[in-house]
Coordinates of C-alpha atoms and ligand atoms in Angstrom, one line a residue:
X1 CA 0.0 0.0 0.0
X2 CA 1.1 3.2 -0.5
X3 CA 2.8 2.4 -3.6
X4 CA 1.7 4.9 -6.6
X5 CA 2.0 1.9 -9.4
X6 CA 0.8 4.1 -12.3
X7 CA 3.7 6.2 -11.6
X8 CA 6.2 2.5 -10.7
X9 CA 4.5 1.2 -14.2
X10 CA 3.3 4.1 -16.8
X11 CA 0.8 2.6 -18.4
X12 CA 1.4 4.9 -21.6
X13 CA 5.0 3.8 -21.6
X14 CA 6.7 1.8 -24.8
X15 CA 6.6 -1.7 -24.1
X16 CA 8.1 -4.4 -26.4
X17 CA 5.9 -7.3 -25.3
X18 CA 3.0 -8.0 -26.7
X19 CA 0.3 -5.3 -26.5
X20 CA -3.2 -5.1 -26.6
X21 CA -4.7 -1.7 -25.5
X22 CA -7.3 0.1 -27.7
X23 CA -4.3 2.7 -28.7
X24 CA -1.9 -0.2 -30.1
X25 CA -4.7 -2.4 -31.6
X26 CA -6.4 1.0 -33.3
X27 CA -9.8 0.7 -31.5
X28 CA -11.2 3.8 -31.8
X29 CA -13.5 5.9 -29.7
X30 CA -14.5 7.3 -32.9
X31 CA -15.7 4.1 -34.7
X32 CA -17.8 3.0 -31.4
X33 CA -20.9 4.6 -32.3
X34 CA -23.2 3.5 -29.4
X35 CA -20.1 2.3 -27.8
X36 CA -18.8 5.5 -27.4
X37 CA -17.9 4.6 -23.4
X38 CA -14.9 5.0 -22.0
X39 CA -13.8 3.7 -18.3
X40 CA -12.2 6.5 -15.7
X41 CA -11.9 4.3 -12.8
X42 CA -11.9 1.1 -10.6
X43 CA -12.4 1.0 -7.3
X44 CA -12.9 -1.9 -5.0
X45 CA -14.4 -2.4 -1.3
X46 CA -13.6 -6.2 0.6
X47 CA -16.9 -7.2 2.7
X48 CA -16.5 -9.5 5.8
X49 CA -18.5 -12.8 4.7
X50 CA -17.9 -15.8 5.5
X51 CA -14.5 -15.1 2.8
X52 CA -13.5 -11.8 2.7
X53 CA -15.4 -11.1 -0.7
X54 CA -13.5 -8.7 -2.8
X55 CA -16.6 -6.5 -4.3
X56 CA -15.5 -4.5 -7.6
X57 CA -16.4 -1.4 -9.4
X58 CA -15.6 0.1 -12.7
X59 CA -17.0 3.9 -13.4
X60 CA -17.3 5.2 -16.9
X61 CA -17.1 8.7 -18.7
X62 CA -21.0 7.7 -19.2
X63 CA -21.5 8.0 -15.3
X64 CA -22.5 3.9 -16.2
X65 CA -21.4 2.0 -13.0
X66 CA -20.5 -1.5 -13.3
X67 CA -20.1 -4.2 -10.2
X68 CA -17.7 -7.5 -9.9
X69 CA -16.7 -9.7 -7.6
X70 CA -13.5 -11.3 -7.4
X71 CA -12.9 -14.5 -5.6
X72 CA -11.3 -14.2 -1.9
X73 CA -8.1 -13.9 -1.7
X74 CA -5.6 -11.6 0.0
X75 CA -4.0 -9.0 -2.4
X76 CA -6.5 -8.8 -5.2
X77 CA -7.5 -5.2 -4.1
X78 CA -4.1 -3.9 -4.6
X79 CA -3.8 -5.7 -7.9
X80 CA -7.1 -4.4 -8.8
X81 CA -5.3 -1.1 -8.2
X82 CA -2.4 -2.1 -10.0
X83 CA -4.5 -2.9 -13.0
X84 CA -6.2 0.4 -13.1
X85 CA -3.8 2.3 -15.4
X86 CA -4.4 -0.2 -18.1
X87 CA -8.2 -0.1 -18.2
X88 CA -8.5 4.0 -18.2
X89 CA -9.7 5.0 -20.9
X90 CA -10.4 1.5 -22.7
X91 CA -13.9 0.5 -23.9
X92 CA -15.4 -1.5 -21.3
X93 CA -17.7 -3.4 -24.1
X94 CA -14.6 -5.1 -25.2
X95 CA -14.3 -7.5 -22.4
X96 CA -12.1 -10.6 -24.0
X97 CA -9.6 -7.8 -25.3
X98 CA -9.4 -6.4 -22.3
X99 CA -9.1 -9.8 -19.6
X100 CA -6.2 -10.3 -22.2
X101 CA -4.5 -7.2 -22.2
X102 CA -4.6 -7.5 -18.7
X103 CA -2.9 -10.7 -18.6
X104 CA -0.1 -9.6 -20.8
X105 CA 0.4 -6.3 -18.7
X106 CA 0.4 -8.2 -15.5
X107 CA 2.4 -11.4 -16.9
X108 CA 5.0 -10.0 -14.0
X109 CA 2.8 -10.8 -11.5
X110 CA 2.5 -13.9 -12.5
X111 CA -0.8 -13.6 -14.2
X112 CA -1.9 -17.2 -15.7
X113 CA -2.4 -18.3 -12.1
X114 CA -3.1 -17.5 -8.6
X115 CA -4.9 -14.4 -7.2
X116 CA -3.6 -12.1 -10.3
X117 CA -6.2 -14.3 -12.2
X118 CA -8.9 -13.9 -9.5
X119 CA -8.2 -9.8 -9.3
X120 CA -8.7 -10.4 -13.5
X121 CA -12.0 -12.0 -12.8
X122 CA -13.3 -9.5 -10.8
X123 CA -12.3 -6.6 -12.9
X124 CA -14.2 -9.3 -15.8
X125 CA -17.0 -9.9 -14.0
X126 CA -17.7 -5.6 -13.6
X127 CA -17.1 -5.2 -17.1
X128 CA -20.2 -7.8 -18.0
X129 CA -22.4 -5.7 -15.5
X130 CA -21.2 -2.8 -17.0
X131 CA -21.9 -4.0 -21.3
X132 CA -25.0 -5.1 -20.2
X133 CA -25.9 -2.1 -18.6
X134 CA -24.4 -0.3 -22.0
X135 CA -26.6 -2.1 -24.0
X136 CA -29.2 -2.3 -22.1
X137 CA -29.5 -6.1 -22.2
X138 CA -28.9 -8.9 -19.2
X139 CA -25.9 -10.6 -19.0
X140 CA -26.6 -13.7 -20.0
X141 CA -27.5 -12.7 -23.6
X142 CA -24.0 -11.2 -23.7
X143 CA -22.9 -15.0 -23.9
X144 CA -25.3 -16.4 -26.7
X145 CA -28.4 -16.5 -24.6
X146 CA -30.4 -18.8 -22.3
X147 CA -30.8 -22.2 -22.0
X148 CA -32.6 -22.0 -18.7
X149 CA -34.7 -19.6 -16.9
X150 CA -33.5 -20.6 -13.7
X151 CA -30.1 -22.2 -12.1
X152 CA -29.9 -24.7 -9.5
X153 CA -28.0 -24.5 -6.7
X154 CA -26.5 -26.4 -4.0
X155 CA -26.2 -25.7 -0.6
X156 CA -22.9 -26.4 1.4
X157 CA -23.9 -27.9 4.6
X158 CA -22.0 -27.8 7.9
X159 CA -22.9 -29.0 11.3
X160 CA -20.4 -28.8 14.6
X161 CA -20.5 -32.3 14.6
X162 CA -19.0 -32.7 11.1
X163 CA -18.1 -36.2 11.9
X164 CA -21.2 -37.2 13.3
X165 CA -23.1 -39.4 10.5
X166 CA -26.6 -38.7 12.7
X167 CA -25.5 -35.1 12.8
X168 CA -25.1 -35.0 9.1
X169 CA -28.4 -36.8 8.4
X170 CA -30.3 -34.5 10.9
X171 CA -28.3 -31.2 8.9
X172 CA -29.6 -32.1 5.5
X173 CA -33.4 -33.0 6.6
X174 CA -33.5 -29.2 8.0
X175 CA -31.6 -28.3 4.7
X176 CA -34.5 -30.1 2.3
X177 CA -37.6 -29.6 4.3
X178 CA -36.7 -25.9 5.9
X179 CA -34.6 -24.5 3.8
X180 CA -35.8 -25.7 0.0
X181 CA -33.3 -27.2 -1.1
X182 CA -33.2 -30.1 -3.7
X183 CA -29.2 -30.3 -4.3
X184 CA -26.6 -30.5 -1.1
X185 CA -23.1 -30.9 -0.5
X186 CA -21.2 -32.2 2.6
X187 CA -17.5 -32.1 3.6
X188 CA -16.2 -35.9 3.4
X189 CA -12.2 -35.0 4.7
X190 CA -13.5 -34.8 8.6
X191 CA -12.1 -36.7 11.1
X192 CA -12.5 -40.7 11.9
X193 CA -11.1 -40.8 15.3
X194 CA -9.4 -43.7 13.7
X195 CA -6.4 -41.4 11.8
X196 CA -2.8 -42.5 12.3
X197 CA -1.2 -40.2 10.2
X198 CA -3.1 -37.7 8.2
X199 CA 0.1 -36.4 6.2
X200 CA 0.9 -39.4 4.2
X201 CA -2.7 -39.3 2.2
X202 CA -3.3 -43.3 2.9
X203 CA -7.1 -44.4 4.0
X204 CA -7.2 -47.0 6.7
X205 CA -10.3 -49.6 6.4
X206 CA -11.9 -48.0 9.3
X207 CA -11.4 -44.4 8.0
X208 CA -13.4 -45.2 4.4
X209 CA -15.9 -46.9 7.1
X210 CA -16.7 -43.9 8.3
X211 CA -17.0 -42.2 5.6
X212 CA -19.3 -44.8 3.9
X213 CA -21.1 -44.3 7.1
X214 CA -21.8 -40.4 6.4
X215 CA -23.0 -41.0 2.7
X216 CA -25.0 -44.1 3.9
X217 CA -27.3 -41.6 6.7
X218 CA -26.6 -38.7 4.6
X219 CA -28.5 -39.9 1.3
X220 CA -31.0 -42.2 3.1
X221 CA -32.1 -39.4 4.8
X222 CA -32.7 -37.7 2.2
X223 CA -33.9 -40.2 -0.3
X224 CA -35.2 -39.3 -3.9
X225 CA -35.7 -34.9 -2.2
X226 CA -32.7 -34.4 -3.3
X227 CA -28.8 -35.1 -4.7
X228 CA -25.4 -35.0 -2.4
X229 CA -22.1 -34.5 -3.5
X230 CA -19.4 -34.9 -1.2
X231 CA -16.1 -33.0 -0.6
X232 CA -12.7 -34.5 0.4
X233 CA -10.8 -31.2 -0.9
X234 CA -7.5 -32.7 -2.2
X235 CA -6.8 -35.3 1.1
X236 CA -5.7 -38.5 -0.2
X237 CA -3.8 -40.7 -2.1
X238 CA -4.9 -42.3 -5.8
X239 CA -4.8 -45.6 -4.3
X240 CA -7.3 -44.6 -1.1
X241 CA -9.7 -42.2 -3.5
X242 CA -10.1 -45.3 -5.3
X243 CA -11.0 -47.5 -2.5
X244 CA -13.7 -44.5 -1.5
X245 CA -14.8 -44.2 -4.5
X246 CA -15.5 -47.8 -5.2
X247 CA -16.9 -48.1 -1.3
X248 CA -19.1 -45.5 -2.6
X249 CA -20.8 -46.7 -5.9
X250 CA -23.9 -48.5 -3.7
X251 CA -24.8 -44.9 -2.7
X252 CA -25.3 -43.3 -6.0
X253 CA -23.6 -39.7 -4.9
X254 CA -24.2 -37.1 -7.1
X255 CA -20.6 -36.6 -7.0
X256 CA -17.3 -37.2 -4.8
X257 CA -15.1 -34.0 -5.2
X258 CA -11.2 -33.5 -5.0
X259 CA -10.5 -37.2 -3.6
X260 CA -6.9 -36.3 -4.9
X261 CA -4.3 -33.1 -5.0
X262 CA -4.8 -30.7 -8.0
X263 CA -1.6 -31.0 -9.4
X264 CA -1.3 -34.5 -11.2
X265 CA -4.1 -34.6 -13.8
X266 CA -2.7 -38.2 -14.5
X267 CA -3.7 -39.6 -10.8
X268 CA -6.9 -37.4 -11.3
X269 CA -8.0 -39.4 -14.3
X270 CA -6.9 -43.2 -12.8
X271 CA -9.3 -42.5 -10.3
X272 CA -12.2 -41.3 -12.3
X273 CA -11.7 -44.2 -14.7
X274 CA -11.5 -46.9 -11.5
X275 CA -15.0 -45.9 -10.5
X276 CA -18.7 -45.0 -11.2
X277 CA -18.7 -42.7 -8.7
X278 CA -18.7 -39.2 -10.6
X279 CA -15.5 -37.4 -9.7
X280 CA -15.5 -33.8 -9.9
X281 CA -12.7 -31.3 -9.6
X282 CA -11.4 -27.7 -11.2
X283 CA -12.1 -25.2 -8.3
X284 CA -8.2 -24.8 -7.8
X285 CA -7.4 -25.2 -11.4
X286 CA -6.8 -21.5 -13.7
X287 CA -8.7 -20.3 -16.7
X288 CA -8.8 -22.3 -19.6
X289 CA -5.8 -23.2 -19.8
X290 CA -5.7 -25.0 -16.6
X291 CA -8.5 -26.6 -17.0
X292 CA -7.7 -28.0 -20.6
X293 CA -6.1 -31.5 -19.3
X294 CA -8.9 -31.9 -16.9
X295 CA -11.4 -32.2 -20.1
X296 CA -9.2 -33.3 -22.3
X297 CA -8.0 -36.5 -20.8
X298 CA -11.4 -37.1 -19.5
X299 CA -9.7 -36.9 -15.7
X300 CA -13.4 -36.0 -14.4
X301 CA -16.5 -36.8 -14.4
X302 CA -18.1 -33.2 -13.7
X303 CA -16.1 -30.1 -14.3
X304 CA -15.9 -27.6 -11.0
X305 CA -14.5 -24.1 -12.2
X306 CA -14.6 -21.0 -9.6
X307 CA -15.9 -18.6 -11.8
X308 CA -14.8 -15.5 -10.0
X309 CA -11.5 -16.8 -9.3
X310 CA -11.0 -19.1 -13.1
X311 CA -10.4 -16.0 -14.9
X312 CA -14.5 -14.6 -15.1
X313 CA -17.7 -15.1 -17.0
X314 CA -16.5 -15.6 -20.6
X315 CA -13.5 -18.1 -19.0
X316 CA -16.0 -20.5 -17.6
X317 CA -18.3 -20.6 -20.4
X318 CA -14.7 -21.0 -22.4
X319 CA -14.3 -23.7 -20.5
X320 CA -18.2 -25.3 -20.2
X321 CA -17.3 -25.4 -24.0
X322 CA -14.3 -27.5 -24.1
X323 CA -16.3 -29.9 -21.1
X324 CA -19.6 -29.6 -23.7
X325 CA -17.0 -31.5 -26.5
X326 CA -17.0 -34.0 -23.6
X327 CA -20.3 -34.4 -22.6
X328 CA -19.5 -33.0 -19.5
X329 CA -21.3 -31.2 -16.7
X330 CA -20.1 -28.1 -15.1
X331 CA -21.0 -28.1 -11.4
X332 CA -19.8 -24.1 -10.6
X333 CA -17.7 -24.0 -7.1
X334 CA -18.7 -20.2 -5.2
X335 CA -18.1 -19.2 -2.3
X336 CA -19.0 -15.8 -3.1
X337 CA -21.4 -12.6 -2.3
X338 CA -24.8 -12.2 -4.3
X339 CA -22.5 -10.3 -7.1
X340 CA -20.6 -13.4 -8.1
X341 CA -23.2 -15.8 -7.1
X342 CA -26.1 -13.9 -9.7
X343 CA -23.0 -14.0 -12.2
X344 CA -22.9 -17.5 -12.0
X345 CA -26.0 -18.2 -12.8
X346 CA -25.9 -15.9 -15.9
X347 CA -22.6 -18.6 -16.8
X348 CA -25.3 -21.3 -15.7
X349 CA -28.4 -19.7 -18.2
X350 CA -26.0 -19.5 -21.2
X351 CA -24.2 -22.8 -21.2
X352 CA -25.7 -26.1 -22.4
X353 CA -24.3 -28.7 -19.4
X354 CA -24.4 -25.9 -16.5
X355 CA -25.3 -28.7 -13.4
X356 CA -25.6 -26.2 -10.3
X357 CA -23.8 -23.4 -8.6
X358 CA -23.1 -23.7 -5.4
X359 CA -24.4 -21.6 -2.0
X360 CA -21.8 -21.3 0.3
X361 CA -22.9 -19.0 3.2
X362 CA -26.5 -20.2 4.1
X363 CA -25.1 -20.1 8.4
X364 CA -25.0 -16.3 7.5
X365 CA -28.2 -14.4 8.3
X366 CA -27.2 -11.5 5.6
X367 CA -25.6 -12.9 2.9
X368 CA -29.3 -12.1 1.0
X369 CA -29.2 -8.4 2.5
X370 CA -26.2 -7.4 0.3
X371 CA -28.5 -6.7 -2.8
X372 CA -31.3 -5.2 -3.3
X373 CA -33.0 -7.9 -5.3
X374 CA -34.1 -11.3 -4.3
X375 CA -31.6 -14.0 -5.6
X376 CA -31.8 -17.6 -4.2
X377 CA -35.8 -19.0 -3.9
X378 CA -36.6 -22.6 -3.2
X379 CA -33.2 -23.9 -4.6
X380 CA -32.8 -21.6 -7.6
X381 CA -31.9 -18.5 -8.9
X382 CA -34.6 -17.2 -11.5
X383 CA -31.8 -15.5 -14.4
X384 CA -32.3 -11.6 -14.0
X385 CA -34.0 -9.8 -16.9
X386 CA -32.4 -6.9 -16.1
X387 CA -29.7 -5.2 -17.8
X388 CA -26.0 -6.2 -16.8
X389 CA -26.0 -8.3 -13.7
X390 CA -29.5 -7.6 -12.8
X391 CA -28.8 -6.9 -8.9
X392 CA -27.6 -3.7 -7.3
X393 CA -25.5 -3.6 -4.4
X394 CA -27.2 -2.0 -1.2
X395 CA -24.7 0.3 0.3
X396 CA -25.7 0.3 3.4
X397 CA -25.4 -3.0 3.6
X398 CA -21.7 -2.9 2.2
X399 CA -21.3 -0.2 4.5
X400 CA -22.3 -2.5 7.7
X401 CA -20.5 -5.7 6.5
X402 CA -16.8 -4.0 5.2
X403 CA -13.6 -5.3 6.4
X404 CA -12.0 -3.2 9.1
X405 CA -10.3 -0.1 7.4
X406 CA -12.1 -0.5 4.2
X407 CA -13.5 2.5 2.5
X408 CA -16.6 2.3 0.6
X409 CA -16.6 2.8 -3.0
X410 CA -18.2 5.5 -4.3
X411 CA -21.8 5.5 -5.2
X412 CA -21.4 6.5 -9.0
Ligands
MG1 MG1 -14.5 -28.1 -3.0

């Protein structure tokens, strides 16, 4: 902080890499007709959810406002800052050019991974509010159209007693009957009590017991209300994720997610092929590129990209593409605000094989509060039909819920 970065990196400066602003590719303001829009600012203000959501703003010569959300993540404000310089002045309607000249201009920063790519995605996911606001159409038509009026989602469940198999059944009967949900997901990594050593990745026959003991009161309970995936967030070896996986086939799980580390897309596949358990992973995987061996090799069942954190809107339906060449679902990991959430779902309307998108912050009495609009009923999210986004951000709310020394962004 403190750091001014468009003096430490003038944007205007000669640069021999590769470069993509509206000057060097000759994108003129002149030629835009009713894209005659150009961006002044980009401000950003971090809410404390349940993650410390990183909300986004980009202002426009227009007095046009548009609003993002990048995934959590320490440092993406001040990249977000960092970025600035190179979207001043640029025409916020052309979003792929601009995600990539960001890319390039932040290739230092090491931008094909990590939270440079999550700042991207929020600054991507503005610029989507901010056409469709433009244009004056919602932001799902800005990616072909709908195939859906509504998205599904899934709830993340928790309970104290995590471990508890009664506990977990009891969670996701108040989950279906109170809270409306059809679709739920339940962490799978907790402990056995029967652990010996939880660094070397290796399932013991009474571990996988216990976790076939969770599914087993988990989906009876539950029966034909509603499907459960189950999480084990990168925890074991190939050799163990295949014994689960195989343990689990009786229970027909909608899927089992990260069995195995992100890295080593070859271990990721032997597993999925072992099984007929549907294996899903991608939330900790980068924009397309990332993903690419994941679909390619088949390694999963189900992709799972983090939209606001993959590299944006246009990135994950990029990559629902690729899985679509496939035949495979995309299951959308979030963790996110309303912003990012609603965003998803416009990814969800405009892609053939969107599954769900997840809800990750139903414990938190206000997540709703943040906008001004409704956005999850029964289970789903009905695609706004207004322009952009199709939610607006109640400042007061923001106001209530910032991180300690955040200023609020301004208004327009
Ligand atoms: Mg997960």
């Amino acid at each position: 902080m403190g750091v001014d970065y468009a003096e430490l990196h003038d944007p205007n400066a000669e640069y021999t890499m590769r470069d993509l602003s509206a000057e060097t590719m000759n994108v003129t303001r002149e030629r835009g007709g009713g894209r005659d829009v150009e961006i002044t600012d980009v401000q950003t203000t971090m809410v404390d959810g349940n993650f410390p959501w990183t909300l986004v703003r980009i202002y426009t010569d227009a007095g046009i406002v548009g609003t993002g959300e990048a995934y959590w993540g320490a440092g993406a404000p001040e990249l977000i800052e960092r970025m600035t310089p190179f979207l001043r002045g640029e025409n916020p309607l052309d979003v792929d050019r601009l995600t990539e000249h960001l890319t390039q201009k932040m290739s230092g920063e090491g931008s094909i991974g990590g939270v440079t790519v999550t700042a991207v995605s929020g600054i991507e996911v503005a610029l989507h509010d901010l056409a469709g606001k433009i244009l004056d159409l919602p932001a799902y038509q800005l990616m072909g159209g709908k195939y859906r009026d509504e998205v599904r989602v899934y709830c993340d469940c928790h309970t104290e007693e995590e471990a508890d198999p009664i506990a977990c059944a009891e969670e996701a009967e108040r989950v279906v009957e109170e809270l409306g949900y059809d679709a739920l997901k339940f962490d799978l990594d907790v402990p056995s009590g029967h652990e010996k050593d939880r660094a070397n990745r290796h399932l013991r026959e009474p571990e996988i017991d216990h976790k076939v003991s969770i599914v087993e009161a988990v989906t009876d309970a539950v029966g034909s209300r509603a499907d459960v995936a189950f999480d084990c967030h990168w925890s074991f070896s190939g050799g163990s994720a295949k014994r689960l996986a195989k343990a689990l086939e009786p229970y027909d799980v909608w899927w089992l997610e990260d069995p195995v580390p992100p890295e080593n897309h070859d271990v990721q596949r032997e597993v999925t092929q072992s099984t007929t358990t549907p294996i899903a992973a991608g939330e900790n995987v980068y924009r397309k590129h990332g993903q690419r061996r994941l679909i390619e090799n088949q390694a999963v069942d189900i992709i799972a990209p983090d939209m606001p954190k993959v590299g944006g809107m246009r990135e994950t339906a990029k990559i629902a593409d690729k899985a679509d060449m496939y035949y495979m679902p995309v299951a959308m990991h979030n963790v996110s605000s309303p912003v990012a959430t609603v965003a998803s779902a416009h990814v969800g309307a405009a892609i053939p094989n969107a599954l769900a998108v997840e809800y990750h912050s139903y414990e938190l009495g206000w997540w709703a509060d943040l906008v001004e609009e409704p956005v999850i009923r029964d289970g789903y999210i009905e695609i706004p039909e207004e322009p952009g986004l199709g939610v607006t951000l109640d400042l007061d709310a923001v106001a209530a819920h910032m991180v300690e020394g955040e200023e609020l962004f301004d208004e327009e």
